[in-house]
């Protein structure tokens, strides 16, 4: 038991000296340096003259380490409160950004829809012609490369159609050089064919759009919009506003309404305002919680946790330095 009392007394003396010097120097690091140097010198002297029992040192060491861990955890309460608060605030701000993006998108949709509807009503014939041009562009996409031209573009880009010839020897020497040269010539020729095919496609599409009979009445394009797959979702620019051809068609037919979009925008703005209030409220809560935690840390227990736990670590290291040296176990020959 005396061995344990010696170890506990060793730790208690260091903690007492740390508390005294901390009060004397007002929390200055000078106190920590003085104690550290003193413990180092004293531990070396004890280990040589009257070393502490190894088992007692270990038990005291781990018990004191638990105390040190508790003190450290308490000392970091302000940082922990700040971290948790700003983590939650970051999540709220992310939700705020998502809500803002939704509102921005809906505002653009409403602006485009109402602006385009107004332009269509005031410029019906021009609007029909613009839609007709988009239909022509859409249909021109049906002019495509044939299979040979597609193959040429793939070969020209370096795509390898050939499969591995299992069981056949690879060409070598002069044959390999001739084979590589032949492949390069074929690739260059394929690039030329591909370029020619692209030029042909562009020219044919341009001619198709140029010669397409543009409509001036909605009735001339109505069936195309309703029946031709994909055309209703194609965007058209009308009076500086981008809307789908399907939306423009609804304006012509009198079925257009922005009520649903406006309702969605109002709901999104309500959510956005709530998110803004949440962020502001959380920011205030974090500030208040941090201030309260700082006041709590300034209490007697907080000061002990903040200033004494470093001396616990010094005491633990001093224990290890003061222990009796381990005896080497003799090796059996």
XYZ file of C-alpha atoms in Angstrom:
333
model
C 0.000 0.000 0.000
C 2.917 2.320 0.726
C 3.895 2.180 -2.939
C 0.472 3.504 -3.964
C 0.654 6.248 -1.335
C 4.017 7.329 -2.716
C 2.629 7.524 -6.259
C -0.501 9.391 -5.189
C 1.584 11.782 -3.107
C 3.875 12.345 -6.114
C 0.889 13.307 -8.311
C -0.722 15.398 -5.578
C 2.479 17.406 -4.996
C 2.761 18.207 -8.712
C -0.901 19.212 -8.978
C -0.619 21.357 -5.862
C 2.518 23.040 -7.177
C 0.759 23.610 -10.505
C -2.268 25.169 -8.836
C -0.067 27.424 -6.689
C 2.100 28.634 -9.574
C -0.921 29.103 -11.829
C -2.475 31.403 -9.258
C 0.855 33.143 -8.703
C 1.623 33.745 -12.396
C -2.008 34.319 -13.432
C -2.177 31.430 -15.879
C 1.061 32.350 -17.621
C 2.926 29.540 -19.464
C 5.872 30.337 -17.199
C 4.241 28.294 -14.437
C 3.915 25.293 -16.745
C 7.568 25.528 -17.792
C 8.763 25.752 -14.187
C 6.739 22.712 -13.153
C 7.791 20.696 -16.192
C 11.502 21.328 -15.610
C 11.175 20.672 -11.884
C 9.320 17.398 -12.412
C 11.826 16.233 -15.018
C 14.808 16.833 -12.698
C 13.049 15.379 -9.652
C 11.861 12.291 -11.579
C 15.348 11.475 -12.788
C 16.677 11.851 -9.247
C 13.942 9.632 -7.789
C 14.470 6.948 -10.437
C 18.126 6.691 -9.437
C 17.837 6.992 -5.660
C 14.376 5.755 -4.603
C 12.393 4.625 -7.685
C 8.652 4.162 -7.466
C 7.121 0.704 -7.698
C 6.309 -0.207 -11.304
C 2.891 -1.779 -10.639
C 1.826 1.120 -8.401
C 2.993 3.593 -11.060
C 0.911 1.855 -13.744
C -2.265 1.793 -11.669
C -1.849 5.408 -10.562
C -0.929 6.414 -14.107
C -4.083 5.004 -15.724
C -6.341 6.281 -12.927
C -4.896 9.778 -13.226
C -5.119 9.579 -17.033
C -8.879 9.077 -16.718
C -9.042 12.200 -14.563
C -6.984 14.078 -17.133
C -9.305 12.961 -19.940
C -12.344 14.245 -18.001
C -10.650 17.570 -17.321
C -9.632 17.924 -20.962
C -13.164 17.179 -22.141
C -14.550 19.793 -19.767
C -11.902 22.324 -20.802
C -12.921 21.964 -24.473
C -16.621 22.644 -23.796
C -16.588 26.045 -25.531
C -14.948 24.686 -28.689
C -17.301 21.704 -28.669
C -20.378 23.936 -28.366
C -19.103 26.152 -31.158
C -18.369 23.190 -33.440
C -21.777 21.567 -32.951
C -23.583 24.873 -33.402
C -21.843 25.816 -36.641
C -22.255 22.285 -37.978
C -26.031 22.619 -37.605
C -25.867 26.142 -39.040
C -24.007 24.867 -42.114
C -26.787 22.350 -42.752
C -29.426 25.089 -42.452
C -27.482 27.314 -44.847
C -27.283 24.465 -47.351
C -31.070 24.102 -47.151
C -31.374 27.874 -47.573
C -29.285 27.763 -50.749
C -31.456 24.964 -52.148
C -34.614 26.965 -51.393
C -33.099 30.060 -53.001
C -32.251 28.061 -56.137
C -35.830 26.772 -56.305
C -37.239 30.293 -55.984
C -34.844 31.625 -58.647
C -35.830 28.860 -61.056
C -39.556 29.387 -60.494
C -39.181 33.157 -60.875
C -37.494 32.617 -64.233
C -40.246 30.202 -65.278
C -42.966 32.691 -64.316
C -41.151 35.595 -65.965
C -40.591 33.637 -69.180
C -44.134 32.304 -69.225
C -45.913 35.606 -68.610
C -43.541 37.569 -70.870
C -43.823 35.105 -73.738
C -47.628 34.938 -73.373
C -47.825 38.723 -73.601
C -45.552 38.776 -76.657
C -47.537 36.020 -78.403
C -50.849 37.843 -77.885
C -49.376 41.050 -79.305
C -47.411 39.408 -82.156
C -49.312 36.284 -83.120
C -48.101 35.971 -86.706
C -44.434 36.541 -85.818
C -44.704 34.014 -82.995
C -46.159 31.369 -85.314
C -43.267 31.915 -87.749
C -40.701 31.552 -84.959
C -42.332 28.314 -83.818
C -42.462 27.122 -87.412
C -38.716 27.739 -87.738
C -38.102 25.658 -84.604
C -40.222 22.874 -86.089
C -38.099 23.063 -89.241
C -34.897 22.827 -87.142
C -36.379 19.896 -85.255
C -37.277 18.051 -88.434
C -33.895 18.783 -90.016
C -32.366 16.572 -87.344
C -33.887 13.642 -89.226
C -31.185 14.170 -91.871
C -28.429 11.957 -90.526
C -25.284 10.167 -91.588
C -25.610 6.773 -93.168
C -23.944 3.708 -91.661
C -20.817 3.998 -93.825
C -20.308 7.633 -92.832
C -20.752 6.810 -89.154
C -18.181 4.028 -89.455
C -15.801 6.440 -91.167
C -16.143 8.945 -88.299
C -15.462 6.209 -85.759
C -12.423 4.902 -87.632
C -11.135 8.439 -88.149
C -11.349 9.043 -84.390
C -9.197 5.970 -83.730
C -11.974 3.561 -82.811
C -10.867 -0.044 -83.441
C -13.487 -2.280 -85.038
C -11.153 -5.267 -85.243
C -11.370 -8.153 -82.789
C -8.374 -10.091 -81.517
C -7.425 -12.918 -83.820
C -6.781 -15.666 -81.303
C -4.229 -18.184 -82.435
C -2.753 -15.952 -85.150
C 0.715 -14.528 -84.983
C 1.082 -10.783 -84.825
C 2.948 -9.271 -87.777
C 6.536 -8.335 -87.057
C 9.434 -6.637 -88.751
C 8.680 -5.208 -92.187
C 5.166 -6.681 -92.155
C 4.370 -4.774 -88.955
C 5.623 -1.499 -90.474
C 3.525 -2.047 -93.613
C 0.501 -2.949 -91.489
C 0.829 0.200 -89.357
C 1.273 2.346 -92.477
C -1.826 0.802 -94.040
C -3.869 1.468 -90.884
C -2.715 5.082 -90.784
C -3.688 5.591 -94.437
C -7.118 4.089 -93.741
C -7.546 6.353 -90.701
C -6.660 9.490 -92.675
C -9.023 8.480 -95.471
C -11.768 7.839 -92.906
C -11.209 11.302 -91.414
C -11.656 12.848 -94.856
C -14.857 10.858 -95.409
C -16.144 11.876 -91.989
C -15.409 15.552 -92.622
C -17.205 15.351 -95.974
C -20.176 13.670 -94.322
C -20.433 16.380 -91.678
C -20.312 19.072 -94.349
C -23.048 17.317 -96.320
C -25.253 17.041 -93.219
C -24.850 20.729 -92.383
C -25.607 21.801 -95.940
C -28.645 19.563 -96.321
C -30.052 20.698 -92.979
C -29.508 24.346 -93.882
C -31.244 23.864 -97.249
C -34.116 22.019 -95.561
C -34.690 24.839 -93.048
C -34.351 27.518 -95.737
C -36.943 25.865 -97.995
C -39.302 24.881 -95.188
C -42.713 26.545 -95.702
C -43.058 28.791 -92.669
C -46.575 29.027 -91.261
C -48.285 32.272 -90.265
C -51.386 30.807 -88.561
C -51.509 28.662 -85.466
C -53.825 26.188 -87.139
C -51.063 25.306 -89.614
C -48.727 24.091 -86.866
C -51.197 22.958 -84.207
C -51.337 19.308 -85.261
C -47.544 19.167 -85.541
C -47.166 20.436 -82.001
C -49.744 18.023 -80.646
C -48.713 14.882 -82.506
C -45.014 15.061 -83.352
C -43.071 13.381 -80.575
C -40.585 15.650 -78.807
C -41.538 18.923 -80.479
C -43.700 20.253 -77.635
C -40.705 20.294 -75.241
C -38.388 22.117 -77.645
C -37.520 25.635 -76.499
C -38.368 28.652 -78.637
C -37.268 32.259 -78.120
C -40.177 34.704 -78.293
C -39.704 38.385 -77.486
C -36.567 37.641 -75.486
C -38.273 34.929 -73.412
C -37.546 31.195 -73.621
C -40.555 28.893 -73.429
C -41.398 25.446 -74.731
C -43.388 25.134 -77.924
C -46.035 23.313 -75.885
C -46.426 26.365 -73.615
C -46.650 28.696 -76.603
C -49.273 26.407 -78.135
C -51.322 26.635 -74.939
C -51.277 30.442 -75.223
C -52.646 30.253 -78.769
C -55.361 27.826 -77.772
C -56.375 29.854 -74.719
C -55.423 27.071 -72.302
C -52.345 28.819 -70.912
C -52.294 29.634 -67.198
C -49.466 30.543 -64.844
C -51.621 30.018 -61.754
C -49.966 26.713 -60.880
C -46.483 28.159 -61.363
C -47.315 31.289 -59.367
C -48.723 29.167 -56.531
C -45.565 27.037 -56.552
C -43.452 30.219 -56.493
C -45.394 31.644 -53.550
C -45.012 28.385 -51.633
C -41.294 28.291 -52.413
C -40.885 31.894 -51.248
C -42.678 31.032 -47.996
C -40.269 28.143 -47.450
C -37.327 30.401 -48.315
C -38.430 33.052 -45.802
C -38.746 30.348 -43.145
C -35.233 29.095 -43.938
C -33.897 32.658 -43.643
C -35.552 33.004 -40.228
C -34.134 29.613 -39.187
C -30.596 30.657 -40.140
C -30.902 33.977 -38.305
C -32.396 32.284 -35.252
C -29.696 29.603 -35.222
C -26.947 32.213 -35.532
C -28.336 33.990 -32.494
C -28.653 30.729 -30.579
C -25.034 29.822 -31.309
C -23.823 33.190 -30.039
C -25.891 32.856 -26.861
C -24.795 29.246 -26.253
C -21.128 30.111 -26.702
C -21.398 33.051 -24.298
C -23.151 30.870 -21.706
C -20.511 28.167 -22.096
C -17.736 30.735 -21.680
C -19.350 31.979 -18.469
C -19.678 28.413 -17.200
C -16.052 27.706 -18.095
C -15.015 30.747 -16.082
C -16.314 29.085 -12.914
C -14.029 27.377 -10.390
C -14.517 23.960 -12.001
C -13.888 25.451 -15.421
C -10.657 27.077 -14.271
C -9.511 23.794 -12.762
C -10.294 21.979 -15.995
C -8.576 24.593 -18.133
C -5.431 25.190 -16.064
C -4.880 22.003 -14.036
C -5.233 19.279 -16.664
C -1.814 20.112 -18.261
C -0.240 19.442 -14.857
C -2.016 16.083 -14.758
C -0.172 15.181 -17.948
C 3.136 16.357 -16.477
C 2.464 14.316 -13.348
C 1.762 11.215 -15.436
C 4.988 11.604 -17.390
C 6.851 12.249 -14.151
C 5.460 8.990 -12.737
C 6.853 7.049 -15.672
C 10.248 8.703 -15.341
C 10.341 7.974 -11.589
C 9.478 4.296 -11.756
C 11.919 1.493 -11.115
C 13.629 0.215 -14.260
C 12.148 -2.948 -15.730
C 14.133 -6.083 -15.079
C 15.167 -8.047 -18.112
C 13.817 -11.567 -18.105
C 16.698 -14.007 -18.511
C 16.682 -15.867 -21.777
C 16.768 -19.647 -21.537
C 19.536 -21.069 -23.621
